[in-house]
PDB file of C-alpha atoms in Angstrom:
ATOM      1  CA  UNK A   1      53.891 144.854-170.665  1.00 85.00           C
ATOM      2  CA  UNK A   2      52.820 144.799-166.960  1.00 91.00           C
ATOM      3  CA  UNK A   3      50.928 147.321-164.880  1.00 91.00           C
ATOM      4  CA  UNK A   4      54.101 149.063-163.330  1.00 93.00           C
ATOM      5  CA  UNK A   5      55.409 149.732-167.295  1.00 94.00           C
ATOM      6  CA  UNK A   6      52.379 150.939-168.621  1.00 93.00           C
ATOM      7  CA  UNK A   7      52.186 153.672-165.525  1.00 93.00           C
ATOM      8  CA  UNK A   8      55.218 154.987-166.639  1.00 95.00           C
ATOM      9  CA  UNK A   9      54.594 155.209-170.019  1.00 95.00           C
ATOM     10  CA  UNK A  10      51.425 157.423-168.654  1.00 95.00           C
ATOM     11  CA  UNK A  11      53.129 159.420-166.079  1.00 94.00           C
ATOM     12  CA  UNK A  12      55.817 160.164-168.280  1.00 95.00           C
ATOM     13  CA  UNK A  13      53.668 161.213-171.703  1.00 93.00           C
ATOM     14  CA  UNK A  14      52.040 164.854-171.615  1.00 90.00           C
ATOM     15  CA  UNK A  15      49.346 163.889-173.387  1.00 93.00           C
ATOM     16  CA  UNK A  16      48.637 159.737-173.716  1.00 94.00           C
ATOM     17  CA  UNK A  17      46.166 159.677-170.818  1.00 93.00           C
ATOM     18  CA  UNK A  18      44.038 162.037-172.456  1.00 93.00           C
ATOM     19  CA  UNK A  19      43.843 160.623-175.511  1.00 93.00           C
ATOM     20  CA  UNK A  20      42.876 157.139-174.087  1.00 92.00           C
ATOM     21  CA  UNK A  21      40.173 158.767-172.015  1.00 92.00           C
ATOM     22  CA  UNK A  22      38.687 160.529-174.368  1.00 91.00           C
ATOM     23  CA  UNK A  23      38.974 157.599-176.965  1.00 88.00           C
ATOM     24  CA  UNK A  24      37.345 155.077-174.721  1.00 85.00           C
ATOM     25  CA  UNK A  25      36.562 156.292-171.371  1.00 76.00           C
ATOM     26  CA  UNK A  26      33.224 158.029-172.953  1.00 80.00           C
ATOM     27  CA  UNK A  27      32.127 154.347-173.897  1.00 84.00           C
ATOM     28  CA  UNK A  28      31.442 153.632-170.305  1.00 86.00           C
ATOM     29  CA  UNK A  29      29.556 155.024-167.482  1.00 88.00           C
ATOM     30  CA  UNK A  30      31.769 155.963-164.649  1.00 89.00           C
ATOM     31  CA  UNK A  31      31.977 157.489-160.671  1.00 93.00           C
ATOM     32  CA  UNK A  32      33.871 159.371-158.763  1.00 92.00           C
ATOM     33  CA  UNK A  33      34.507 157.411-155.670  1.00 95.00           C
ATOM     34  CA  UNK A  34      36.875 160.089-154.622  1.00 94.00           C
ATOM     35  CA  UNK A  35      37.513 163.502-156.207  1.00 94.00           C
ATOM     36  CA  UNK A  36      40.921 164.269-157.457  1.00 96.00           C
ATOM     37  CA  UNK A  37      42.721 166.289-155.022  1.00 97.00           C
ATOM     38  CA  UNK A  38      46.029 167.055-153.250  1.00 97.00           C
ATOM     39  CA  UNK A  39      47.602 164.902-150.017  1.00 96.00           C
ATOM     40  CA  UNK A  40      50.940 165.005-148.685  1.00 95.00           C
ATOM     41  CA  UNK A  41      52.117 161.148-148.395  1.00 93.00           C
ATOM     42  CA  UNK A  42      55.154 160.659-146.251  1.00 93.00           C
ATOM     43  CA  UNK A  43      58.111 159.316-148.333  1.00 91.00           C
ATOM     44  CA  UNK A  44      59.807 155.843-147.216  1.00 90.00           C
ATOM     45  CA  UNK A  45      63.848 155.592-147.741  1.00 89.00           C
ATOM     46  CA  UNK A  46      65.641 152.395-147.165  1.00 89.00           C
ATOM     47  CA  UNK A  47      68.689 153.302-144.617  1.00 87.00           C
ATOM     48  CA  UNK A  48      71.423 151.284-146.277  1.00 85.00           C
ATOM     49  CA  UNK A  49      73.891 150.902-143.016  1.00 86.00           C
ATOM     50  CA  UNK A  50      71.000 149.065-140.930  1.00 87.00           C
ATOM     51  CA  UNK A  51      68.914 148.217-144.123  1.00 87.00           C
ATOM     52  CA  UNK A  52      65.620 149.911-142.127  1.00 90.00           C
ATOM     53  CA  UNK A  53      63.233 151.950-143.344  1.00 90.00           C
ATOM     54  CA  UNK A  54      62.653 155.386-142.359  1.00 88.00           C
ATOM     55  CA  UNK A  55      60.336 158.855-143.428  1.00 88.00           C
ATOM     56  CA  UNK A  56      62.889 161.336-145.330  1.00 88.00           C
ATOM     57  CA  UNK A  57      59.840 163.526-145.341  1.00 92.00           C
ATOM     58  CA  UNK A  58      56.504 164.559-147.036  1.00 94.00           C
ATOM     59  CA  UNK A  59      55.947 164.865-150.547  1.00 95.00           C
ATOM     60  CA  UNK A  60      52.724 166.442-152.582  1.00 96.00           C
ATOM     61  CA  UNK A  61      50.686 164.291-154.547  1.00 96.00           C
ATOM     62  CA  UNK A  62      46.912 164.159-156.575  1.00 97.00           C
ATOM     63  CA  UNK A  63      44.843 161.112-156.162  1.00 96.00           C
ATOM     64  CA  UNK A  64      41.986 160.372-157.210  1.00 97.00           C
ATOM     65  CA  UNK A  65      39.704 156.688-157.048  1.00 97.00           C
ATOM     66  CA  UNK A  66      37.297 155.590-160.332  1.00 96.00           C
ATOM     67  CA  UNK A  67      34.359 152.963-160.495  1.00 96.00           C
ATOM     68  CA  UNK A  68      33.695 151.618-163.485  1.00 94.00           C
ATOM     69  CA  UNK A  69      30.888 149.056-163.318  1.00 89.00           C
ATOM     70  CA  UNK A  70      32.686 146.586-160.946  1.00 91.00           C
ATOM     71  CA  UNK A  71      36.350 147.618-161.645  1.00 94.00           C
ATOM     72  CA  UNK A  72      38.008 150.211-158.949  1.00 96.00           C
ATOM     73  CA  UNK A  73      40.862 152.382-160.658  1.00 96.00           C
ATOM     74  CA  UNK A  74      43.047 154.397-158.467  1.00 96.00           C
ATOM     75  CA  UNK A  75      45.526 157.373-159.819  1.00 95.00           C
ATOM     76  CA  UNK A  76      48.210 159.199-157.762  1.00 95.00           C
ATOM     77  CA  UNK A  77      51.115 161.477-159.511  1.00 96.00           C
ATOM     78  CA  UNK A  78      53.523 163.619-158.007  1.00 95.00           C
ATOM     79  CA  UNK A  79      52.390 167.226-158.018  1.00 94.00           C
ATOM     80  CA  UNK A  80      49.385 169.128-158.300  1.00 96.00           C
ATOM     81  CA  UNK A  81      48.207 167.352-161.338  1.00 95.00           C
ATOM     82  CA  UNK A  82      44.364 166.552-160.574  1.00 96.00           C
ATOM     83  CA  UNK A  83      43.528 166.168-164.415  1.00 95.00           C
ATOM     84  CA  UNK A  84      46.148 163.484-165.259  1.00 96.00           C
ATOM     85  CA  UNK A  85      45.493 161.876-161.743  1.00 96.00           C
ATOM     86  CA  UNK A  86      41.709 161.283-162.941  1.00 95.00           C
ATOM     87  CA  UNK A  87      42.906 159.660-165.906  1.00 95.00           C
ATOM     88  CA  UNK A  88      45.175 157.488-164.370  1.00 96.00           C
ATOM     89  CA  UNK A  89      42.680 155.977-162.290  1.00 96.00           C
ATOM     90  CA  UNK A  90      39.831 155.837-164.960  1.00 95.00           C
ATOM     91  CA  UNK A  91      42.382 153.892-167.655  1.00 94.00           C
ATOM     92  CA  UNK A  92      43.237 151.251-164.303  1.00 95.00           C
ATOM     93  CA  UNK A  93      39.678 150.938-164.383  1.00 95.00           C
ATOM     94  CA  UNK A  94      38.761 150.417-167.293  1.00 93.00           C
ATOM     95  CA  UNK A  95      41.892 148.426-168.367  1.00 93.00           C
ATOM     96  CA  UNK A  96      40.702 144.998-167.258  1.00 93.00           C
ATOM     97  CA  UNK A  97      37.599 145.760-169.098  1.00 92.00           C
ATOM     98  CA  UNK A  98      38.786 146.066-172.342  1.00 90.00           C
ATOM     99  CA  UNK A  99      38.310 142.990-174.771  1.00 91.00           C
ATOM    100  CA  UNK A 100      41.524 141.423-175.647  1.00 93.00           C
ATOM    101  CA  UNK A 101      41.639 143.235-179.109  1.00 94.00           C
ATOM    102  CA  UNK A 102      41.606 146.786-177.428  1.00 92.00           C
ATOM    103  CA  UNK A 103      44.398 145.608-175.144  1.00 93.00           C
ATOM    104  CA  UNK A 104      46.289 144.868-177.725  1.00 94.00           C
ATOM    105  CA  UNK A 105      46.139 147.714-179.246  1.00 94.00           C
ATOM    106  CA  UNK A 106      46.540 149.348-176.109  1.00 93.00           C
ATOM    107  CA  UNK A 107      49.867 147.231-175.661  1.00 94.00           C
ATOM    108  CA  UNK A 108      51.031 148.350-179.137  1.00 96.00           C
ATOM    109  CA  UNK A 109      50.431 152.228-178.500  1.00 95.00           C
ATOM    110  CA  UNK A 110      51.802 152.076-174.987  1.00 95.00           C
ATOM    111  CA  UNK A 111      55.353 150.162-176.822  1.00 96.00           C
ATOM    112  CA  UNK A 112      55.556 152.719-178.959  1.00 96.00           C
ATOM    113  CA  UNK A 113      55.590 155.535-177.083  1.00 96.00           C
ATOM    114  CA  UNK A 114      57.835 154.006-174.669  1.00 96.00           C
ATOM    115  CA  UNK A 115      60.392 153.655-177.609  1.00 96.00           C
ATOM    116  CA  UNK A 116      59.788 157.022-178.082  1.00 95.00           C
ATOM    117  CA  UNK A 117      60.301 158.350-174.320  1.00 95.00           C
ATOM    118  CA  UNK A 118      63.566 155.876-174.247  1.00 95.00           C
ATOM    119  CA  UNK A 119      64.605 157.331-177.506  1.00 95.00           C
ATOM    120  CA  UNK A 120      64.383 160.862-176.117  1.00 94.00           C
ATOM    121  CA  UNK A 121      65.936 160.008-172.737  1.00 94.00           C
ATOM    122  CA  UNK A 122      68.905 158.144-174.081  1.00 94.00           C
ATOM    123  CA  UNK A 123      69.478 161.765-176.163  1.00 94.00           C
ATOM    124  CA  UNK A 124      69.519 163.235-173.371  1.00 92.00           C
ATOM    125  CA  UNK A 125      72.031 161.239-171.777  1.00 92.00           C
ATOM    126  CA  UNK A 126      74.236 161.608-174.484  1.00 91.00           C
ATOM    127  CA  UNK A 127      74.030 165.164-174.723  1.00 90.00           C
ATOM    128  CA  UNK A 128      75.009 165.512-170.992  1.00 88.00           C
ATOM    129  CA  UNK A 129      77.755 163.143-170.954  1.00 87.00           C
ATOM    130  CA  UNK A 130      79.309 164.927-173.803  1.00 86.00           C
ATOM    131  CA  UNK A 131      79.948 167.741-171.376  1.00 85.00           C
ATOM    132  CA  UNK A 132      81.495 165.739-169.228  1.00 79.00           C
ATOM    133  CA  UNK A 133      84.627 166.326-168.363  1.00 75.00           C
ATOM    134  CA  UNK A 134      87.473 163.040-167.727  1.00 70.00           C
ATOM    135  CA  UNK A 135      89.544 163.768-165.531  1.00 69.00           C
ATOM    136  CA  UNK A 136      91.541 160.768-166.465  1.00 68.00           C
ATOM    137  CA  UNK A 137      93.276 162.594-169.401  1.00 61.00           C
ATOM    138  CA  UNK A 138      94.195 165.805-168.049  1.00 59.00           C
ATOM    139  CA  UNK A 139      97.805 166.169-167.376  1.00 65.00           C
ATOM    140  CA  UNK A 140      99.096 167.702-164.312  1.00 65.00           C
ATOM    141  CA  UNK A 141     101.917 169.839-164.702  1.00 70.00           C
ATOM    142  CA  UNK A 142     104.493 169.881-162.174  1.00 74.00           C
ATOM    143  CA  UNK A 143     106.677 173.031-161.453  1.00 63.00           C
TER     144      UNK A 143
END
């Protein structure tokens, strides 16, 4: 599982950051290079006619930056979520200095709760495209 998987297993559980922090973040001294706080970042869209980039506009995000011994973690979410931006960027801190047992068991927890968010989201789907209406079927009447 690489680095952009596990961040969306995080972003998308409520409450898996937490629990990681408070299971191992406590084991290890750590700084606040930057505060968690708010920014407005401006958002990049791909023009598809000339294939260029251009700013659709500004979007609201918490960030915040970690040090753990020698290992830098940075965490940015959408939102004003300053908690869960703080434990974003204290679990990419600390993840390279877990021992390869704890990332394994990191790598199991994170699969199975991305089975579970899949799970969920394919329900979803499913539920929504029963309401769907096909308009292939419907018979026209002519006068």
């Amino acid at each position: 599982m690489n680095k952009k998987e596990r961040t969306w297993v995080l972003v998308e559980d409520q409450t898996l950051a937490s629990e990681l922090v408070e299971q191992y973040g406590n084991q290890y001294e750590r700084h606040l290079v930057e505060i968690p706080r708010t920014a407005l970042v401006m958002m990049t869209t791909r023009e598809t006619a000339k294939n260029s980039l251009f700013y659709s506009g500004e979007v609201l995000v918490s960030y915040a930056k970690v040090r753990i011994g020698s290992s830098y973690g940075t965490g940015m979410i959408l939102g004003e979520q300053l908690k869960k931006a703080e434990y974003l960027a204290i679990i990419d801190a600390l993840y390279p200095l877990l021992s390869d047992i704890e990332k394994v068991q990191w790598i199991k927890v994170f699969e199975q709760r991305r089975a579970a968010l899949l799970h969920t989201i394919n329900q979803e789907q499913e539920a929504i495209n029963q309401t769907k209406v096909s308009f292939d079927v419907m018979e026209v009447e002519e006068d």
